[in-house]
Short mmCIF file of C-alpha atoms and ligand atoms in Angstrom, two decimals:
data_model
loop_
_atom_site.label_atom_id
_atom_site.label_comp_id
_atom_site.label_asym_id
_atom_site.label_seq_id
_atom_site.Cartn_x
_atom_site.Cartn_y
_atom_site.Cartn_z
CA UNK A 17 127.98 1.67 85.78
CA UNK A 18 125.74 1.31 82.73
CA UNK A 19 128.25 1.40 79.88
CA UNK A 20 128.17 1.37 76.10
CA UNK A 21 129.93 -1.13 73.90
CA UNK A 22 133.51 -1.16 72.67
CA UNK A 23 134.32 -2.73 69.30
CA UNK A 24 137.91 -2.62 68.05
CA UNK A 25 139.32 -3.33 64.60
CA UNK A 26 142.79 -4.76 64.24
CA UNK A 27 145.11 -5.97 61.50
CA UNK A 28 148.45 -5.40 59.81
CA UNK A 29 149.13 -2.66 57.27
CA UNK A 30 146.81 -2.79 54.27
CA UNK A 31 144.46 -5.35 55.83
CA UNK A 32 141.39 -3.18 55.23
CA UNK A 33 140.50 -2.76 58.92
CA UNK A 34 140.01 1.02 58.62
CA UNK A 35 137.56 0.53 55.73
CA UNK A 36 135.62 -1.98 57.83
CA UNK A 37 135.60 0.30 60.89
CA UNK A 38 134.24 3.16 58.74
CA UNK A 39 131.61 0.97 57.03
CA UNK A 40 130.34 -0.19 60.43
CA UNK A 41 130.32 3.36 61.78
CA UNK A 42 128.21 4.65 58.84
CA UNK A 43 125.90 1.65 58.98
CA UNK A 44 125.15 2.14 62.70
CA UNK A 45 124.78 5.89 62.30
CA UNK A 46 122.24 5.39 59.51
CA UNK A 47 120.29 3.06 61.77
CA UNK A 48 120.14 5.70 64.50
CA UNK A 49 122.49 3.91 66.91
CA UNK A 50 124.56 6.35 69.01
CA UNK A 51 128.06 5.63 67.73
CA UNK A 52 131.52 7.22 67.61
CA UNK A 53 134.68 6.24 65.75
CA UNK A 54 138.19 6.91 67.08
CA UNK A 55 141.63 5.95 65.85
CA UNK A 56 144.45 4.85 68.12
CA UNK A 57 146.91 6.51 68.18
CA UNK A 58 145.04 9.76 67.53
CA UNK A 59 141.59 11.33 67.79
CA UNK A 60 142.74 13.77 70.49
CA UNK A 61 144.92 16.83 70.03
CA UNK A 62 147.90 15.40 71.87
CA UNK A 63 147.28 11.93 70.43
CA UNK A 64 147.43 13.23 66.85
CA UNK A 65 150.73 14.99 67.60
CA UNK A 66 152.19 11.84 69.16
CA UNK A 67 150.94 9.91 66.12
CA UNK A 68 152.82 12.27 63.81
CA UNK A 69 156.07 11.59 65.71
CA UNK A 70 155.47 7.83 65.76
CA UNK A 71 154.81 7.57 62.04
CA UNK A 72 157.50 9.99 60.85
CA UNK A 73 160.05 7.88 58.91
CA UNK A 74 162.78 10.42 59.72
CA UNK A 75 162.48 9.91 63.49
CA UNK A 76 164.46 7.10 65.15
CA UNK A 77 162.61 5.66 68.17
CA UNK A 78 163.80 2.89 70.48
CA UNK A 79 161.29 0.11 71.34
CA UNK A 80 160.53 1.22 74.93
CA UNK A 81 160.11 4.83 73.91
CA UNK A 82 157.82 3.69 71.10
CA UNK A 83 155.75 1.70 73.60
CA UNK A 84 155.38 4.65 75.95
CA UNK A 85 154.42 7.01 73.13
CA UNK A 86 151.66 4.67 71.94
CA UNK A 87 150.43 4.29 75.50
CA UNK A 88 150.61 8.01 76.20
CA UNK A 89 148.35 8.63 73.21
CA UNK A 90 146.04 5.82 74.37
CA UNK A 91 145.84 7.14 77.90
CA UNK A 92 144.57 10.46 76.59
CA UNK A 93 142.13 8.80 74.21
CA UNK A 94 140.71 6.56 76.94
CA UNK A 95 140.22 9.31 79.51
CA UNK A 96 139.09 12.15 77.29
CA UNK A 97 137.08 10.32 74.62
CA UNK A 98 136.41 6.60 75.15
CA UNK A 99 135.25 6.56 78.77
CA UNK A 100 133.00 9.63 78.38
CA UNK A 101 131.42 8.05 75.27
CA UNK A 102 130.88 4.73 77.02
CA UNK A 103 129.25 6.55 79.93
CA UNK A 104 126.84 8.10 77.40
CA UNK A 105 125.98 4.53 76.31
CA UNK A 106 127.50 5.02 72.90
CA UNK A 107 128.90 2.29 70.71
CA UNK A 108 132.61 3.09 70.49
CA UNK A 109 134.36 1.82 67.38
CA UNK A 110 138.13 1.83 67.59
CA UNK A 111 140.50 1.68 64.65
CA UNK A 112 143.17 -0.21 66.65
CA UNK A 113 143.53 -0.55 70.42
CA UNK A 114 145.49 -2.70 72.92
CA UNK A 115 145.97 -5.74 70.67
CA UNK A 116 148.06 -3.55 68.34
CA UNK A 117 150.52 -2.97 71.17
CA UNK A 118 150.87 -6.69 71.89
CA UNK A 119 151.24 -7.48 68.18
CA UNK A 120 153.63 -4.63 67.22
CA UNK A 121 155.61 -3.91 70.39
CA UNK A 122 155.56 -7.27 72.23
CA UNK A 123 155.57 -9.81 69.37
CA UNK A 124 157.05 -7.45 66.75
CA UNK A 125 159.75 -5.66 68.75
CA UNK A 126 160.24 -8.39 71.35
CA UNK A 127 159.28 -6.38 74.45
CA UNK A 128 158.14 -8.59 77.36
CA UNK A 129 154.37 -9.15 77.13
CA UNK A 130 153.83 -9.11 80.89
CA UNK A 131 155.35 -5.69 81.31
CA UNK A 132 153.50 -4.39 78.26
CA UNK A 133 150.32 -5.73 79.83
CA UNK A 134 150.93 -3.97 83.16
CA UNK A 135 151.64 -0.58 81.58
CA UNK A 136 148.80 -0.98 79.10
CA UNK A 137 146.36 -1.58 81.97
CA UNK A 138 147.44 1.71 83.54
CA UNK A 139 147.00 3.54 80.23
CA UNK A 140 143.54 2.06 79.56
CA UNK A 141 142.18 2.00 83.10
CA UNK A 142 141.82 -1.71 82.33
CA UNK A 143 138.97 -1.25 79.84
CA UNK A 144 138.84 -3.92 77.17
CA UNK A 145 136.89 -4.27 73.92
CA UNK A 146 133.70 -6.32 74.10
CA UNK A 147 134.50 -7.51 70.58
CA UNK A 148 137.56 -7.31 68.35
CA UNK A 149 137.52 -7.85 64.61
CA UNK A 150 140.91 -8.95 63.34
CA UNK A 151 141.22 -8.57 59.58
CA UNK A 152 143.96 -11.01 58.65
CA UNK A 153 146.05 -10.75 55.50
CA UNK A 154 149.39 -11.98 54.23
CA UNK A 155 151.92 -9.11 54.77
CA UNK A 156 153.14 -8.88 51.16
CA UNK A 157 149.56 -8.56 49.91
CA UNK A 158 148.70 -5.97 52.56
CA UNK A 159 151.77 -3.82 51.91
CA UNK A 160 151.08 -3.91 48.14
CA UNK A 161 147.74 -2.20 48.76
CA UNK A 162 149.42 0.86 50.28
CA UNK A 163 149.72 3.63 47.72
CA UNK A 164 151.14 6.48 49.86
CA UNK A 165 154.86 6.75 50.79
CA UNK A 166 155.50 4.30 53.64
CA UNK A 167 155.44 5.66 57.20
CA UNK A 168 157.96 4.59 59.89
CA UNK A 169 156.14 1.35 60.73
CA UNK A 170 155.09 0.45 57.18
CA UNK A 171 158.75 0.85 56.17
CA UNK A 172 159.80 -2.03 58.46
CA UNK A 173 160.89 -5.20 56.63
CA UNK A 174 158.62 -8.10 55.75
CA UNK A 175 159.95 -10.22 58.64
CA UNK A 176 158.69 -7.61 61.12
CA UNK A 177 155.22 -7.53 59.57
CA UNK A 178 155.17 -11.33 59.53
CA UNK A 179 155.93 -11.38 63.29
CA UNK A 180 153.14 -8.87 63.88
CA UNK A 181 150.69 -10.99 61.89
CA UNK A 182 151.65 -14.13 63.78
CA UNK A 183 151.35 -12.21 67.04
CA UNK A 184 147.82 -11.18 66.16
CA UNK A 185 146.85 -14.75 65.26
CA UNK A 186 148.28 -15.99 68.53
CA UNK A 187 146.29 -13.38 70.46
CA UNK A 188 143.17 -14.50 68.60
CA UNK A 189 143.76 -18.14 69.54
CA UNK A 190 144.08 -17.10 73.20
CA UNK A 191 140.90 -15.01 73.19
CA UNK A 192 138.56 -16.84 70.81
CA UNK A 193 135.42 -15.40 72.36
CA UNK A 194 136.49 -11.76 71.97
CA UNK A 195 138.63 -11.77 68.82
CA UNK A 196 137.02 -12.80 65.53
CA UNK A 197 139.39 -13.39 62.63
CA UNK A 198 138.21 -12.42 59.15
CA UNK A 199 139.92 -13.15 55.85
CA UNK A 200 141.16 -9.81 54.49
CA UNK A 201 141.38 -11.29 50.97
CA UNK A 202 137.60 -11.23 50.69
CA UNK A 203 135.76 -8.31 49.01
CA UNK A 204 134.99 -5.46 51.41
CA UNK A 205 131.20 -5.85 51.02
CA UNK A 206 131.42 -9.50 52.03
CA UNK A 207 133.62 -8.63 55.03
CA UNK A 208 131.16 -5.91 56.07
CA UNK A 209 128.37 -8.51 56.18
CA UNK A 210 130.55 -10.75 58.33
CA UNK A 211 131.36 -7.81 60.66
CA UNK A 212 127.65 -7.06 61.07
CA UNK A 213 127.07 -10.77 61.77
CA UNK A 214 129.25 -10.41 64.87
CA UNK A 215 128.32 -6.87 65.92
CA UNK A 216 124.51 -6.91 65.63
CA UNK A 217 123.88 -9.80 68.06
CA UNK A 218 126.21 -8.16 70.60
CA UNK A 219 124.41 -4.82 70.33
CA UNK A 220 120.98 -6.46 70.59
CA UNK A 221 122.14 -8.36 73.65
CA UNK A 222 123.21 -4.99 75.17
CA UNK A 223 119.80 -3.48 74.48
CA UNK A 224 120.42 -1.43 71.33
CA UNK A 225 117.64 -1.36 68.76
CA UNK A 226 118.63 -2.40 65.25
P1 TMP B 29 147.31 3.06 61.20
O1 TMP B 29 146.43 4.12 61.63
O2 TMP B 29 147.63 3.06 59.75
O3 TMP B 29 146.88 1.75 61.66
O4 TMP B 29 148.75 3.43 61.83
C1 TMP B 29 149.11 3.21 63.09
C2 TMP B 29 150.46 2.50 63.07
O5 TMP B 29 150.94 2.36 64.40
C3 TMP B 29 150.40 1.09 62.49
O6 TMP B 29 151.58 0.85 61.76
C4 TMP B 29 150.42 0.20 63.71
C5 TMP B 29 151.19 0.99 64.72
N1 TMP B 29 150.81 0.75 66.11
C6 TMP B 29 151.73 0.17 67.00
O7 TMP B 29 152.84 -0.16 66.60
N2 TMP B 29 151.36 0.00 68.29
C7 TMP B 29 150.13 0.38 68.78
O8 TMP B 29 149.85 0.19 69.97
C8 TMP B 29 149.20 0.99 67.85
C9 TMP B 29 147.86 1.42 68.34
C10 TMP B 29 149.58 1.15 66.54
#
């Protein structure tokens, strides 16, 4: 199957990953590259509803239920949006994907990685990003950047966010070719240049004109 390219953005709260995903999306669109941007969880009707439950600070959710809700939203996103876009040879930019589940549910909540991996594969039909940009930042700095009232996950204590950050960095060490770690302390324009430095060669290699 002749597929498009999947680029995911990852990072803890306030890392700036969404800004970077949006900057890349607009840049590629301006250059005439066929590109779509989705957020996980979300970007489908059912996914957005599941997202609202997951982020509601008034709702208590146990770790396994949380895992299944994230994966239910992802399953819908993969089948109804990501795979069709890849089949159309689009560049698919994802604001979070599987690595979030390993960082937040496996490392953060302590769920067993192997089981998470098995269920995640079912939810994603085993598709994986070609490239992942991890915007790394110290949790206290990241959380300080958030101006809205904290959602259910943002409201977790610093120790939780620290575990998530360490989880991400461990994932990056295990998958050096796929996951590129950027310093979220840098100005967004500088980070955008670094993102393009990783994305452009990949797209050229896949036959996109830039
Ligand atoms: P965001 O759109 O601000 O990144 O919000 C999504 C939240 O959900 C964020 O706190 C990270 C969390 N999350 C998980 O815990 N597991 C997952 O698999 C995903 C995709 C997100």
